[in-house]
Structure formats: structure tokens, C-alpha cells
CSV table of C-alpha atoms in Angstrom, one decimal:
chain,number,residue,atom,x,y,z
A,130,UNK,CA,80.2,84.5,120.8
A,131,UNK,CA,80.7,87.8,119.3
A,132,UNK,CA,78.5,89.6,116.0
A,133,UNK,CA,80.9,91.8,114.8
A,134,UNK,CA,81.5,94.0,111.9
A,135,UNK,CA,83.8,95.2,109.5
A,136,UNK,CA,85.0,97.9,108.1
A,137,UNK,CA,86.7,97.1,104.7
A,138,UNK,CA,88.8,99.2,102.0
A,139,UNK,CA,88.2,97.4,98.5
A,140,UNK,CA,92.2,97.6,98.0
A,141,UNK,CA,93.5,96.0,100.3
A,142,UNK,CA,90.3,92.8,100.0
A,143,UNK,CA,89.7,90.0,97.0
A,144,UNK,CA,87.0,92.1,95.1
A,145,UNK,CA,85.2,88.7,95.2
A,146,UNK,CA,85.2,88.7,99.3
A,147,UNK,CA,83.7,92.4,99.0
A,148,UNK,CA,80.6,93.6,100.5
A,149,UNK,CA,78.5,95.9,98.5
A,150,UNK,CA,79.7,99.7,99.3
A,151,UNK,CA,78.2,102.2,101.2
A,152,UNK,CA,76.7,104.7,98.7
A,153,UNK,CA,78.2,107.9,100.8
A,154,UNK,CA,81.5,106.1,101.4
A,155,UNK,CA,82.1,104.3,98.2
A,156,UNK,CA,85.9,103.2,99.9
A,157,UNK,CA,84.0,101.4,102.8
A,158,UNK,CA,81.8,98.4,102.9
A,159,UNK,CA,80.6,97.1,106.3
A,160,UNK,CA,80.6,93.0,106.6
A,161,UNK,CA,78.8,91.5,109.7
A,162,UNK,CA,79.8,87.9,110.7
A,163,UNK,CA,79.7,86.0,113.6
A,164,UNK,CA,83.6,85.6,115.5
A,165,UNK,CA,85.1,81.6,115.8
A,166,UNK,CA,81.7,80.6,113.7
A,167,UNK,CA,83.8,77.6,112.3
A,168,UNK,CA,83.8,75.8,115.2
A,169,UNK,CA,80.1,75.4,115.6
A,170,UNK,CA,80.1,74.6,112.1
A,171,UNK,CA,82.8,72.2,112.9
A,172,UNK,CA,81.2,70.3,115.4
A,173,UNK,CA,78.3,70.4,113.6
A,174,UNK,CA,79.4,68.6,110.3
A,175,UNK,CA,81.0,65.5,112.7
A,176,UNK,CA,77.9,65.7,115.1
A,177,UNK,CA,76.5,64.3,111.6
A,178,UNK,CA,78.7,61.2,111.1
A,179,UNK,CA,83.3,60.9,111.3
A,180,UNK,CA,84.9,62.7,108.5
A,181,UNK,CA,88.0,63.2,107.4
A,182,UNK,CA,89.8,66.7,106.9
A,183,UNK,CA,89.5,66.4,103.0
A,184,UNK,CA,85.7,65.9,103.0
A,185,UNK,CA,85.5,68.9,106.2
A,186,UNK,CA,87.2,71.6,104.0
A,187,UNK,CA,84.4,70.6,101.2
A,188,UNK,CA,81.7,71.2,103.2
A,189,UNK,CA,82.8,73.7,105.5
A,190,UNK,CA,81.8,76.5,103.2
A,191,UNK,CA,78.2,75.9,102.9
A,192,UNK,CA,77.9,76.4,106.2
A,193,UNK,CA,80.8,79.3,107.5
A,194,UNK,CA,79.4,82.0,104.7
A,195,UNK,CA,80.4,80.6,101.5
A,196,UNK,CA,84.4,80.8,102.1
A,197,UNK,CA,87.1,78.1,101.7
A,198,UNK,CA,89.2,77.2,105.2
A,199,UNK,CA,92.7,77.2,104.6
A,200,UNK,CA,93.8,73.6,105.1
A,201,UNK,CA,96.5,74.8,107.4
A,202,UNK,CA,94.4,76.4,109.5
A,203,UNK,CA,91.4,73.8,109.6
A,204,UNK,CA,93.9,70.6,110.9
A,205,UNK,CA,95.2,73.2,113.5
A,206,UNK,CA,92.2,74.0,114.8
A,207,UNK,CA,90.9,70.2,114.9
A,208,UNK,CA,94.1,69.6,116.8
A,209,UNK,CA,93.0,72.4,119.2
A,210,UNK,CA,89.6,70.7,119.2
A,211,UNK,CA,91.2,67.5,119.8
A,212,UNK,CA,92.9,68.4,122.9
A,213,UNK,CA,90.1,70.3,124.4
A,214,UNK,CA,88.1,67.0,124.2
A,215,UNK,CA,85.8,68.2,122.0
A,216,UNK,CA,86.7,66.0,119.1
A,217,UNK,CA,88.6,62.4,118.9
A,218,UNK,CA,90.6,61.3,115.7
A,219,UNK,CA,92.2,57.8,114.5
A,220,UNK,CA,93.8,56.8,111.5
A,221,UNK,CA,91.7,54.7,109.0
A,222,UNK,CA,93.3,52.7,106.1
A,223,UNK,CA,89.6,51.1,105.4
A,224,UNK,CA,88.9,54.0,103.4
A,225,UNK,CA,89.4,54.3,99.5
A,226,UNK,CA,93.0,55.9,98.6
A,227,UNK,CA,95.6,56.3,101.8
A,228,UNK,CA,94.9,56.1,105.3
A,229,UNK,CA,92.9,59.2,106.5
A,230,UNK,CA,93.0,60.5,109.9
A,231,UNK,CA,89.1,60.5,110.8
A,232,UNK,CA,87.5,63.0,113.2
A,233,UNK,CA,84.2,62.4,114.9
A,234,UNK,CA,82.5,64.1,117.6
A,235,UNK,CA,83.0,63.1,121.8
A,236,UNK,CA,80.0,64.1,124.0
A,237,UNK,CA,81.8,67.2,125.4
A,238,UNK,CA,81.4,68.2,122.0
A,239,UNK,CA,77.9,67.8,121.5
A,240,UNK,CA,77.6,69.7,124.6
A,241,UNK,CA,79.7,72.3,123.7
A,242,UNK,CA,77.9,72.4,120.0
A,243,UNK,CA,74.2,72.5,121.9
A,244,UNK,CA,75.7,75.7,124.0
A,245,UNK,CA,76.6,76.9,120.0
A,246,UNK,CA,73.2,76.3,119.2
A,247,UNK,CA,71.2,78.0,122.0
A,248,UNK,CA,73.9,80.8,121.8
A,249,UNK,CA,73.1,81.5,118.3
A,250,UNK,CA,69.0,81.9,118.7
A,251,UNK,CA,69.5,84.6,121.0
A,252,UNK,CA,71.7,86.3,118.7
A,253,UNK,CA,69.2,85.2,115.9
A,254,UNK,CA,66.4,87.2,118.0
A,255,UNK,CA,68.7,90.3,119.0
A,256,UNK,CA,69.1,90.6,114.8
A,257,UNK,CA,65.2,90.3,114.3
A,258,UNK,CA,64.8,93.1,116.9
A,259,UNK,CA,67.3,95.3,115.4
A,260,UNK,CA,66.2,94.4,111.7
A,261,UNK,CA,62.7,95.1,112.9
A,262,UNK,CA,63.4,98.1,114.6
A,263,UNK,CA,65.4,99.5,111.5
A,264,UNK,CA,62.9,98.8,108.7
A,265,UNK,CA,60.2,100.9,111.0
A,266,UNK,CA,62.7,104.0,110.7
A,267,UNK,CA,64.6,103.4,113.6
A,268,UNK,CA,61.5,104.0,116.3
């Protein structure tokens, strides 16, 4: 897992995806985010119950900072979670409307989302520190 930031020009980004701008660089805005954080917020969502893509890309942005996954994207990365074991699928026609391809979960995955977890406190404390250390001055 990386933290990494970004350095942004407000032409070339939606002014709705914008950070707020640094007062002595009014061009630049600086974005932090955590790198690949959609697939712990993946596995997270079917670590709750199966779902299908539809109801994924719904709630995806509650929990990966607010911003809708392109479709495209999100059923190539299942498959990429499929074949890394991490995830199964199967086609259900039970469900209202036409049949839905229906991801859930495999243990690898809850592994592999408990690895996400514990990865993420550290990270969680290294931000405390440096948010700590920064609202003392910088000491």
C-alpha cells in the first residue's frame, strides 16, 4: 500500500474533483489518497454479503473518497480479483430483472482484506504522528 500525493493544475481536472489551492501557488492543489484503495473497499463490500456489479458501483463511492468507478474498470478489476482467487462469481436469474453475475467473497479474500485492514492502521498511526507533529509547529 502506498499514501501518495498529488500535485494537480485546476485546468487540466473536473473543478468538482479539485482540492482546495495552495494560497502561495493558487495553480497547485495537493490531494493525498491511498494507491489501489478500491480493492480493500472491494472486498470489503462482498466480505458483507454477494453483490452484483450494479449494486458494487452504488456503493463503492461511500467508501473509495466520494468518487464514481467507471463500470469498465470495476468488472475488470473483479475479473482480476476473480482469477487471483480472491473473489468467486456465478450467474443468478433468481434475482428481480435479468440474470446478474453475482460476486462474493472466497477465504483468500478475507485474508487478503484482513492484511488491508492491519495495513491501513499503521498507515492510520504514521498520519496521527505526522498530523500531530505538524499542528505543534513541526517540533
Amino acid at each position: 500500500m502506498y499514501l501518495t500525493y498529488v500535485i494537480v493544475h485546476p485546468r487540466k481536472i473536473s473543478p468538482s474533483r479539485l482540492p482546495q489551492p495552495a494560497p502561495d501557488r493558487p495553480e497547485w492543489a495537493v490531494r493525498a489518497r491511498v494507491e489501489r484503495f478500491v480493492e480493500p473497499a472491494l472486498l470489503l463490500l462482498l466480505k458483507e454479503r454477494p453483490r452484483h456489479g450494479y449494486e458494487l458501483i452504488e456503493l463503492l463511492p461511500e467508501l473509495a473518497g466520494g468518487e464514481r468507478v467507471d463500470v469498465g474498470n470495476l468488472y475488470r478489476f473483479l475479473r482480476r480479483l476473480e482469477s487471483e482467487g480472491l473473489v468467486e462469481s456465478e450467474w443468478r436469474g433468481d434475482l428481480p430483472g435479468p440474470a446478474k453475475r453475482t460476486y462474493r467473497l472466497t477465504d483468500a479474500g478475507e485474508r487478503v482484506l484482513g492484511q488491508w485492514a492491519d495495513a491501513l492502521r499503521r498507515s492510520r498511526e504514521e498520519v496521527s504522528a505526522f498530523l500531530d507533529r505538524y499542528e505543534k509547529g513541526g517540533e
